[in-house]
GROMACS .gro file of C-alpha atoms in nm:
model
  167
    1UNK     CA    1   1.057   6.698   0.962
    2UNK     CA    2   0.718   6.587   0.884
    3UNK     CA    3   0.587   6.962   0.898
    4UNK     CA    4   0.822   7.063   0.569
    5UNK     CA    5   0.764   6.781   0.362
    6UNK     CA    6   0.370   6.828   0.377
    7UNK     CA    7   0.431   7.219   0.370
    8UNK     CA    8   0.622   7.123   0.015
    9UNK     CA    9   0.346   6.886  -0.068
   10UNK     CA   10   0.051   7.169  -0.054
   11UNK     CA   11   0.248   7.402  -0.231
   12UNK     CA   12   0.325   7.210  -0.571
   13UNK     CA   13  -0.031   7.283  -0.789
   14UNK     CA   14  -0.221   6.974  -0.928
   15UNK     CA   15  -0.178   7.042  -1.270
   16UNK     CA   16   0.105   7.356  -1.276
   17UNK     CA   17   0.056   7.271  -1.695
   18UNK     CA   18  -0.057   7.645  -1.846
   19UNK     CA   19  -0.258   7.515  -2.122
   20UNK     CA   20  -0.605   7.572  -2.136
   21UNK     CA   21  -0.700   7.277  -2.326
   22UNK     CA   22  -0.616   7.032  -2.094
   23UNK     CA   23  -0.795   7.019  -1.792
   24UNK     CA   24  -0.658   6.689  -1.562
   25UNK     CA   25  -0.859   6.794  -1.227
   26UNK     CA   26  -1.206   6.821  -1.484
   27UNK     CA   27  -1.083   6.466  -1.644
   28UNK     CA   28  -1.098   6.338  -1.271
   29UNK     CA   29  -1.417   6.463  -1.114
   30UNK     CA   30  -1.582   6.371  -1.489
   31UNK     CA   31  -1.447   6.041  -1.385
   32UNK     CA   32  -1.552   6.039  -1.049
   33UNK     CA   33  -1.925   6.134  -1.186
   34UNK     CA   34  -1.863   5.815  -1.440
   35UNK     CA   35  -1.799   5.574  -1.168
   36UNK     CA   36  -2.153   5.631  -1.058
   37UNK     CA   37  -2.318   5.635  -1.342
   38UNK     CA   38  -2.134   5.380  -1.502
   39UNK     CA   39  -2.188   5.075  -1.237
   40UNK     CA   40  -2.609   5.004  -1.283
   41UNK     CA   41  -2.496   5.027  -1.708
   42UNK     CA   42  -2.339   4.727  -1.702
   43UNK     CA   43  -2.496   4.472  -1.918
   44UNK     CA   44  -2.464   4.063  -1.965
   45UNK     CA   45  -2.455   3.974  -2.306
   46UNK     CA   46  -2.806   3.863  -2.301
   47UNK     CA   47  -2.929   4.190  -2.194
   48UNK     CA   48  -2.680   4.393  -2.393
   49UNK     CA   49  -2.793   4.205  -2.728
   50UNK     CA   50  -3.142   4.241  -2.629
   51UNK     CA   51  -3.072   4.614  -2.590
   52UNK     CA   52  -2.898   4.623  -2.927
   53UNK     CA   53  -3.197   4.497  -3.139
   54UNK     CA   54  -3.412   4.860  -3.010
   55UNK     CA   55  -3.466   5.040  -3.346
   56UNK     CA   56  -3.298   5.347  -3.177
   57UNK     CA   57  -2.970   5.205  -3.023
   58UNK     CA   58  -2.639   5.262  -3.211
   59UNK     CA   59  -2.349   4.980  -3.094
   60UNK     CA   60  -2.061   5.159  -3.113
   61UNK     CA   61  -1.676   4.998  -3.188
   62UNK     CA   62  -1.415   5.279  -3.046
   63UNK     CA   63  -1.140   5.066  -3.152
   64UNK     CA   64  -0.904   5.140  -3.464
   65UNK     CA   65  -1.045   5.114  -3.791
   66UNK     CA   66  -0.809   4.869  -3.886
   67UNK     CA   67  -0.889   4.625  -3.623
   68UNK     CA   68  -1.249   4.699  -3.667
   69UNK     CA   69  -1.247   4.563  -4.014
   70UNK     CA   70  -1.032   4.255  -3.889
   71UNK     CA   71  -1.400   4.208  -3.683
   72UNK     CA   72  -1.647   4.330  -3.489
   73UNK     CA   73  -2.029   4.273  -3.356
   74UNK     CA   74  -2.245   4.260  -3.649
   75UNK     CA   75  -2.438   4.617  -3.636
   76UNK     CA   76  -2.184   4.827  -3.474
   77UNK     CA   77  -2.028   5.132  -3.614
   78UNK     CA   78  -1.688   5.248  -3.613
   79UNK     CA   79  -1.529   5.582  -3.503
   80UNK     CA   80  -1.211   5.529  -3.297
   81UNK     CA   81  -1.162   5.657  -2.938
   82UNK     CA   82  -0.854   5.887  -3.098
   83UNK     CA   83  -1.153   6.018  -3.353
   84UNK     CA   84  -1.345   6.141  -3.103
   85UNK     CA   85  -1.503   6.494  -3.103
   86UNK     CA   86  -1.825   6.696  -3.060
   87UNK     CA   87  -1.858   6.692  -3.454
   88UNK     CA   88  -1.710   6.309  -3.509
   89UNK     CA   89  -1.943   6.178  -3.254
   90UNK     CA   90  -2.258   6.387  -3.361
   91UNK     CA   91  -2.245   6.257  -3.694
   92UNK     CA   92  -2.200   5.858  -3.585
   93UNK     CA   93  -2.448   5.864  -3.301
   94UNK     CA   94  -2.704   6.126  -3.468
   95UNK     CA   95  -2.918   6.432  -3.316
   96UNK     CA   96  -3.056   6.283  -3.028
   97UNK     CA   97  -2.783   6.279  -2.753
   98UNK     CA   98  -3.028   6.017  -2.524
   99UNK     CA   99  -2.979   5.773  -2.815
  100UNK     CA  100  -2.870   5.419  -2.600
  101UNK     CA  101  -2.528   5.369  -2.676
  102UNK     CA  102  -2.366   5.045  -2.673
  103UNK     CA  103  -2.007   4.960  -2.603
  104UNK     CA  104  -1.763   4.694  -2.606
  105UNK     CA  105  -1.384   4.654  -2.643
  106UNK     CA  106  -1.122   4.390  -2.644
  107UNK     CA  107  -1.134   4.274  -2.298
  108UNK     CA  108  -1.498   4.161  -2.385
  109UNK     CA  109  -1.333   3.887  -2.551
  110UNK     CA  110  -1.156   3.557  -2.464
  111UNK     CA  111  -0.974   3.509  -2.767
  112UNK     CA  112  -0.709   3.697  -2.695
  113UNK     CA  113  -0.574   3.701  -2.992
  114UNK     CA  114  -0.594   3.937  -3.329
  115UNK     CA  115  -0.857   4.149  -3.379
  116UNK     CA  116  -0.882   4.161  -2.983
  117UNK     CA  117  -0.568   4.167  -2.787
  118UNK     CA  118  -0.617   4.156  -2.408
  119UNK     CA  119  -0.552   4.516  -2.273
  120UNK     CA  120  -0.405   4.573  -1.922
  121UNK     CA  121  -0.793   4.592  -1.733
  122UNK     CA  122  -0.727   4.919  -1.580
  123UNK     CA  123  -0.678   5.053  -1.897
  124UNK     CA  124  -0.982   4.885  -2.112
  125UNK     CA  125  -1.084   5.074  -2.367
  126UNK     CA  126  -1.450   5.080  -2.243
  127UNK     CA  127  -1.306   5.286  -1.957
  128UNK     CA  128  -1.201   5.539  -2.184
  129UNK     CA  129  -1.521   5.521  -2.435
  130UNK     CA  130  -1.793   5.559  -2.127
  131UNK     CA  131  -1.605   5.883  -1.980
  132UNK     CA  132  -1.554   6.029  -2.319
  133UNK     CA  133  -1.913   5.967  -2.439
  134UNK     CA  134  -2.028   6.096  -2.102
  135UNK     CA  135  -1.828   6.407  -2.141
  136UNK     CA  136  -1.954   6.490  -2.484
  137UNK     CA  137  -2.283   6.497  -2.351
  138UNK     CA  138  -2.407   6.146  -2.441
  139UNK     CA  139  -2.529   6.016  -2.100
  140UNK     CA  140  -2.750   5.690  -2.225
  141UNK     CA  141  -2.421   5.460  -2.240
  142UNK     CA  142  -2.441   5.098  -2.172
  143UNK     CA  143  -2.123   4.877  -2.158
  144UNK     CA  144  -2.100   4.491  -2.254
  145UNK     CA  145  -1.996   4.352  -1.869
  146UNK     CA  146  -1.933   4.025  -1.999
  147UNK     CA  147  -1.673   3.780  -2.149
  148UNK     CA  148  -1.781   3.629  -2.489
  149UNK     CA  149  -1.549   3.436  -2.735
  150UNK     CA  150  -1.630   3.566  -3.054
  151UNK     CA  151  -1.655   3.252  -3.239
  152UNK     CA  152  -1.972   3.185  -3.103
  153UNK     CA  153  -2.244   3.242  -3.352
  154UNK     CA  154  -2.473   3.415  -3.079
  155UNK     CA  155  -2.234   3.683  -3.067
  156UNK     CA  156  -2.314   3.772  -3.452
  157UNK     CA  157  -1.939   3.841  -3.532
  158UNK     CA  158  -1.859   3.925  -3.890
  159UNK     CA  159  -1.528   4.132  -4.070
  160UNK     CA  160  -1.552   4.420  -4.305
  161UNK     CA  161  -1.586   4.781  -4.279
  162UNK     CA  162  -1.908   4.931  -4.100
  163UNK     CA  163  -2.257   5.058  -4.284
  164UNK     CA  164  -2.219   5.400  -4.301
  165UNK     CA  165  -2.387   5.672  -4.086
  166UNK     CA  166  -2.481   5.556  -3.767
  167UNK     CA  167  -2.871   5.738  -3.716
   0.00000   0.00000   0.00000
C-alpha cells in the first residue's frame, strides 16, 4: 500500500504548468542561494543607518507608492515590489549592479498601524525584495534586521513622494 502511493507521488511533475515564464523549481533554488547570502546582510539599525549615509548606497522602499507617500525613511526611493523589472530596477538603482542596496518593509516597524501594517512574518516583504533584487542581478543587498517605531526622530521618518532617480 505504501509502494503505490509513493509510485503516484514520483510520477506527478513539480511544476506540470507549460509556461515558460514561470519557473517555480528556479524561484526555489534562487531562494535556497538567498538564504545564504541573505543571513551575514542583516543589519541593526545603527549599522544599517550608518550604511545608508555611504555616498553610493541607494535605500530602497518596495512598498506601494501610495503607502510610500503616507511615509517612509528619509532618503529612500520608491519602486514597488509589483514594479519590478530588469529596466524598472536599472533605472532606480543605476549602472552599477554592486551599488549597496538597502531594504526595509513594514515588519521593521512597531507601529502597526497605517503606513505600516504588520504582515504575516513569513511573508515580509523584505523576503520578497532580497530574492528579487538578487535575481535581477543586484547581489550587494542589505536588509534592516531590526524593530524601530517610526516616531522616533533617529529613524529620520518623513511623508511625501520620493526625489527622483535613484543614482
Amino acid at each position: 500500500m505504501l509502494l503505490p502511493a509513493l509510485a503516484l507521488l514520483l510520477a506527478v511533475p513539480n511544476d506540470p504548468a507549460p509556461n515558460p515564464q514561470v519557473d517555480y523549481a528556479g524561484f526555489a533554488a534562487l531562494t535556497r542561494d538567498v538564504h545564504r547570502l541573505r543571513a551575514p546582510r542583516l543589519l541593526d539599525f545603527a549599522a544599517f543607518k550608518a550604511k545608508a549615509a555611504d555616498k553610493h548606497a541607494l535605500i530602497l522602499d518596495a512598498r506601494s507608492a501610495d503607502k510610500f507617500a503616507e511615509g517612509h525613511i528619509a532618503g529612500a526611493v520608491n519602486l514597488p515590489l509589483t514594479d519590478f523589472t530588469a529596466e524598472a530596477l536599472a533605472k532606480a538603482i543605476g549602472p552599477n549592479r554592486d551599488r549597496p542596496i538597502l531594504i526595509y518593509c513594514n515588519n521593521n516597524f512597531s507601529n502597526h498601524r497605517a503606513p505600516v501594517m504588520l504582515k504575516k512574518a513569513e511573508l515580509a516583504l523584505n523576503i520578497q525584495t532580497f530574492i528579487n533584487l538578487v535575481g535581477y542581478g543586484y547581489p550587494n543587498v542589505w536588509e534592516l534586521r531590526d524593530v524601530v517605531d517610526f516616531e522616533d526622530p533617529k529613524v529620520g521618518w518623513t511623508t511625501g513622494p520620493s526625489s527622483p532617480g535613484g543614482t
